Amino acid sequence: QVQLVQSGAEVKKPGASVKVSCKASGYNFIAYGISWVRQAPGQGLEWMGWISTYNGNTKYAQKVQGRVTMTTDTSTTTAYMELRSLRSDDTAAYYCAREPTDWAHLDSWGQGTLVTVSS
Amino acid sequence: DIQMTQSPSSLSASVGDRVTITCRASQSISIFLNWYQQKPGKAPKLLIYAASSLQSGVPSRFSGSGSGTDFTLTISSLQPEDFATYYCQQSVSTPYTFGQGAKVEIK
């Protein structure tokens, strides 16, 4: 069955970086893109960006552009999201999700990774 | 960016009720509209994509309709497991923005 398993919770200081992993299994990894969505405590969902697992092309939300890098490792079927220069308002649950290439929708999600930014 | 506005933001309903949630886009998005359900502490779950296509495994009491700027998610007969927050998302152009959510609570 399709599974996306994310790395564990992180606590970081302001200005630091965090790298969240998303291990995919149960499907052809390069046939689907990976999107990243975050959710601040008690708030709604925020789309951060997308990466093609086929060729590495990316699209980022302007809000995090310049601070975020999304990558994939096809040998281990793992996607990564690195966020730099962390601020307190980056405190959120970060989700990876699978995106079919024929229609942009998120049909399978990871369990989420809580990133807490605090001094 | 395309703004997505859901209404109501919250509602109280009873088991068996018909529930309707609307989502309005700030510009036409054709049928590039998805609906997700999220329960507390859990990842979102896809319900509907392309405005009206039911995701595999999702009960048929969920349905979606609309095109252009106005969309609707309907739950024909609310079940106890349906109490959750529902989000719409446009996917016509990045950033793929979400609505603010609609929380369905028990009356």
Tab-separated table of C-alpha atoms in Angstrom:
chain	number	residue	atom	x	y	z
A	1	GLN	CA	0.000	0.000	0.000
A	2	VAL	CA	1.079	3.566	-0.556
A	3	GLN	CA	2.973	4.978	2.417
A	4	LEU	CA	4.737	8.234	3.101
A	5	VAL	CA	6.685	8.115	6.357
A	6	GLN	CA	8.195	11.337	7.641
A	7	SER	CA	11.062	11.993	10.019
A	8	GLY	CA	10.488	12.852	13.653
A	9	ALA	CA	9.730	16.071	15.463
A	10	GLU	CA	12.386	18.779	15.608
A	11	VAL	CA	13.090	21.691	17.943
A	12	LYS	CA	15.210	24.446	16.463
A	13	LYS	CA	16.425	27.870	17.486
A	14	PRO	CA	15.617	30.964	15.433
A	15	GLY	CA	18.016	31.300	12.520
A	16	ALA	CA	18.740	27.585	12.314
A	17	SER	CA	17.791	25.188	9.509
A	18	VAL	CA	15.682	22.046	9.481
A	19	LYS	CA	15.530	19.219	6.970
A	20	VAL	CA	12.468	16.972	6.970
A	21	SER	CA	12.469	13.657	5.139
A	22	CYS	CA	9.583	11.759	3.546
A	23	LYS	CA	10.181	8.095	2.703
A	24	ALA	CA	7.815	6.789	0.011
A	25	SER	CA	6.879	3.174	-0.571
A	26	GLY	CA	4.252	1.066	-2.289
A	27	TYR	CA	4.234	2.840	-5.655
A	28	ASN	CA	6.436	3.968	-8.537
A	29	PHE	CA	8.192	6.919	-6.919
A	30	ILE	CA	9.059	8.807	-10.108
A	31	ALA	CA	5.528	8.606	-11.472
A	32	TYR	CA	4.210	11.105	-8.911
A	33	GLY	CA	5.320	14.491	-7.663
A	34	ILE	CA	5.699	15.409	-4.003
A	35	SER	CA	4.164	18.512	-2.467
A	36	TRP	CA	4.846	19.988	0.952
A	37	VAL	CA	2.094	21.594	3.033
A	38	ARG	CA	2.407	23.086	6.498
A	39	GLN	CA	-0.038	23.894	9.259
A	40	ALA	CA	0.701	26.247	12.132
A	41	PRO	CA	-0.888	25.282	15.467
A	42	GLY	CA	-4.652	25.796	15.321
A	43	GLN	CA	-4.429	27.237	11.802
A	44	GLY	CA	-5.274	26.159	8.256
A	45	LEU	CA	-3.246	24.486	5.550
A	46	GLU	CA	-0.533	26.328	3.629
A	47	TRP	CA	0.945	24.998	0.375
A	48	MET	CA	4.724	25.412	0.384
A	49	GLY	CA	5.804	23.913	-2.883
A	50	TRP	CA	6.153	20.922	-5.185
A	51	ILE	CA	8.948	18.859	-6.682
A	52	SER	CA	8.963	16.569	-9.672
A	53	THR	CA	10.496	13.267	-8.626
A	54	TYR	CA	11.141	12.602	-12.324
A	55	ASN	CA	13.416	15.541	-13.142
A	56	GLY	CA	13.761	17.576	-9.945
A	57	ASN	CA	11.845	20.610	-11.184
A	58	THR	CA	10.434	22.662	-8.342
A	59	LYS	CA	7.786	25.283	-7.675
A	60	TYR	CA	7.867	27.203	-4.401
A	61	ALA	CA	5.423	29.515	-2.672
A	62	GLN	CA	6.666	33.080	-2.660
A	63	LYS	CA	6.350	33.197	1.132
A	64	VAL	CA	9.192	30.679	1.569
A	65	GLN	CA	11.043	31.230	-1.702
A	66	GLY	CA	14.727	31.787	-0.982
A	67	ARG	CA	14.582	29.889	2.320
A	68	VAL	CA	13.297	26.503	1.145
A	69	THR	CA	14.872	23.746	-0.914
A	70	MET	CA	13.010	20.604	-1.946
A	71	THR	CA	14.976	17.622	-3.210
A	72	THR	CA	14.499	13.932	-3.856
A	73	ASP	CA	16.699	10.839	-3.826
A	74	THR	CA	15.273	8.326	-6.263
A	75	SER	CA	17.673	5.609	-5.070
A	76	THR	CA	16.019	5.641	-1.654
A	77	THR	CA	12.591	6.952	-2.791
A	78	THR	CA	12.876	9.765	-0.276
A	79	ALA	CA	11.905	13.419	-0.588
A	80	TYR	CA	13.397	16.177	1.507
A	81	MET	CA	12.334	19.678	2.486
A	82	GLU	CA	14.941	22.009	3.978
A	83	LEU	CA	13.884	25.323	5.491
A	84	ARG	CA	16.559	27.823	6.508
A	85	SER	CA	16.681	30.961	8.626
A	86	LEU	CA	13.891	29.649	10.802
A	87	ARG	CA	11.580	32.086	12.571
A	88	SER	CA	9.027	31.533	15.291
A	89	ASP	CA	6.211	31.692	12.743
A	90	ASP	CA	7.702	28.654	10.986
A	91	THR	CA	6.505	26.574	13.933
A	92	ALA	CA	4.109	24.127	12.308
A	93	ALA	CA	3.357	20.570	11.337
A	94	TYR	CA	4.954	19.893	7.961
A	95	TYR	CA	3.338	17.349	5.651
A	96	CYS	CA	4.560	15.719	2.473
A	97	ALA	CA	1.928	14.490	0.036
A	98	ARG	CA	1.892	12.577	-3.215
A	99	GLU	CA	0.631	14.370	-6.315
A	100	PRO	CA	-0.400	12.494	-9.457
A	101	THR	CA	0.981	13.938	-12.683
A	102	ASP	CA	-2.346	13.890	-14.531
A	103	TRP	CA	-4.206	16.156	-12.091
A	104	ALA	CA	-2.905	18.310	-9.267
A	105	HIS	CA	-4.377	16.862	-6.099
A	106	LEU	CA	-2.798	15.344	-3.007
A	107	ASP	CA	-3.948	11.747	-2.804
A	108	SER	CA	-1.702	10.350	-0.065
A	109	TRP	CA	-0.135	12.174	2.858
A	110	GLY	CA	2.654	11.612	5.332
A	111	GLN	CA	1.876	11.613	9.036
A	112	GLY	CA	3.365	15.080	9.539
A	113	THR	CA	6.491	16.382	11.253
A	114	LEU	CA	6.191	18.990	13.988
A	115	VAL	CA	8.889	21.631	13.779
A	116	THR	CA	9.090	23.952	16.763
A	117	VAL	CA	11.159	27.113	16.516
A	118	SER	CA	11.934	28.545	19.917
A	119	SER	CA	14.803	30.272	21.661
B	1	ASP	CA	-2.478	34.479	-5.757
B	2	ILE	CA	-5.966	33.000	-5.977
B	3	GLN	CA	-7.924	33.449	-2.744
B	4	MET	CA	-10.249	30.673	-1.593
B	5	THR	CA	-13.073	31.529	0.795
B	6	GLN	CA	-15.132	28.865	2.536
B	7	SER	CA	-18.472	29.278	4.242
B	8	PRO	CA	-19.529	28.716	6.854
B	9	SER	CA	-16.300	28.601	8.895
B	10	SER	CA	-18.041	26.302	11.332
B	11	LEU	CA	-21.374	24.594	11.697
B	12	SER	CA	-23.188	22.350	14.130
B	13	ALA	CA	-25.149	19.426	12.770
B	14	SER	CA	-26.692	16.164	13.896
B	15	VAL	CA	-26.082	12.641	12.698
B	16	GLY	CA	-28.210	12.081	9.626
B	17	ASP	CA	-28.288	15.738	8.581
B	18	ARG	CA	-27.484	16.899	5.074
B	19	VAL	CA	-24.512	19.262	5.247
B	20	THR	CA	-23.331	21.680	2.581
B	21	ILE	CA	-20.072	23.645	2.592
B	22	THR	CA	-19.303	26.207	-0.061
B	23	CYS	CA	-16.007	27.414	-1.464
B	24	ARG	CA	-15.544	30.500	-3.604
B	25	ALA	CA	-12.467	31.336	-5.672
B	26	SER	CA	-11.331	34.906	-6.290
B	27	GLN	CA	-11.127	34.128	-10.020
B	28	SER	CA	-12.295	31.355	-12.299
B	29	ILE	CA	-10.541	28.054	-11.694
B	30	SER	CA	-12.620	25.863	-14.027
B	31	ILE	CA	-12.913	22.548	-12.165
B	32	PHE	CA	-9.449	22.647	-10.574
B	33	LEU	CA	-10.858	22.245	-7.086
B	34	ASN	CA	-10.120	19.596	-4.466
B	35	TRP	CA	-11.694	18.851	-1.083
B	36	TYR	CA	-9.937	17.387	1.960
B	37	GLN	CA	-11.081	16.213	5.374
B	38	GLN	CA	-8.878	16.628	8.431
B	39	LYS	CA	-9.422	15.224	11.910
B	40	PRO	CA	-7.569	16.591	14.955
B	41	GLY	CA	-3.939	15.524	15.085
B	42	LYS	CA	-4.147	13.742	11.735
B	43	ALA	CA	-3.025	14.443	8.200
B	44	PRO	CA	-5.635	15.654	5.722
B	45	LYS	CA	-7.405	13.083	3.564
B	46	LEU	CA	-8.458	13.635	-0.047
B	47	LEU	CA	-12.222	13.355	-0.594
B	48	ILE	CA	-12.966	14.941	-3.968
B	49	TYR	CA	-10.760	16.087	-6.848
B	50	ALA	CA	-11.564	17.908	-10.080
B	51	ALA	CA	-14.574	19.442	-8.334
B	52	SER	CA	-16.758	16.321	-8.456
B	53	SER	CA	-14.643	13.176	-8.768
B	54	LEU	CA	-14.867	10.959	-5.707
B	55	GLN	CA	-11.514	9.646	-4.518
B	56	SER	CA	-11.292	5.866	-4.362
B	57	GLY	CA	-12.462	4.504	-1.016
B	58	VAL	CA	-14.398	7.621	-0.003
B	59	PRO	CA	-18.048	6.944	0.919
B	60	SER	CA	-20.635	7.949	-1.656
B	61	ARG	CA	-22.408	10.239	0.843
B	62	PHE	CA	-19.713	12.773	-0.063
B	63	SER	CA	-20.206	14.682	-3.290
B	64	GLY	CA	-18.820	17.784	-4.922
B	65	SER	CA	-20.146	20.169	-7.530
B	66	GLY	CA	-19.433	23.482	-9.182
B	67	SER	CA	-17.173	25.129	-11.718
B	68	GLY	CA	-15.706	28.531	-12.342
B	69	THR	CA	-15.705	30.317	-8.988
B	70	ASP	CA	-18.377	28.583	-6.890
B	71	PHE	CA	-18.139	25.072	-5.492
B	72	THR	CA	-19.996	22.902	-3.008
B	73	LEU	CA	-19.151	19.906	-0.872
B	74	THR	CA	-22.213	17.975	0.281
B	75	ILE	CA	-22.481	15.236	2.865
B	76	SER	CA	-25.847	13.616	2.216
B	77	SER	CA	-26.305	12.006	5.634
B	78	LEU	CA	-23.784	13.015	8.278
B	79	GLN	CA	-22.145	10.132	10.129
B	80	PRO	CA	-20.313	10.265	13.480
B	81	GLU	CA	-16.948	9.824	11.751
B	82	ASP	CA	-17.600	12.883	9.542
B	83	PHE	CA	-17.132	15.402	12.333
B	84	ALA	CA	-13.948	17.103	11.166
B	85	THR	CA	-12.597	20.159	9.375
B	86	TYR	CA	-12.979	20.387	5.615
B	87	TYR	CA	-10.683	22.323	3.285
B	88	CYS	CA	-11.004	23.240	-0.368
B	89	GLN	CA	-7.896	23.771	-2.511
B	90	GLN	CA	-7.487	25.236	-5.959
B	91	SER	CA	-4.967	23.546	-8.243
B	92	VAL	CA	-5.192	25.613	-11.424
B	93	SER	CA	-2.098	27.683	-10.660
B	94	THR	CA	0.618	27.799	-8.022
B	95	PRO	CA	0.572	28.568	-5.182
B	96	TYR	CA	-2.142	25.936	-4.754
B	97	THR	CA	-4.048	27.854	-2.098
B	98	PHE	CA	-6.430	26.365	0.449
B	99	GLY	CA	-9.585	27.770	1.936
B	100	GLN	CA	-9.528	28.636	5.633
B	101	GLY	CA	-11.427	25.498	6.584
B	102	ALA	CA	-14.952	24.624	7.699
B	103	LYS	CA	-15.317	22.823	11.010
B	104	VAL	CA	-18.275	20.465	11.307
B	105	GLU	CA	-19.214	19.923	14.948
B	106	ILE	CA	-21.775	17.795	16.731
B	107	LYS	CA	-25.014	19.570	17.637
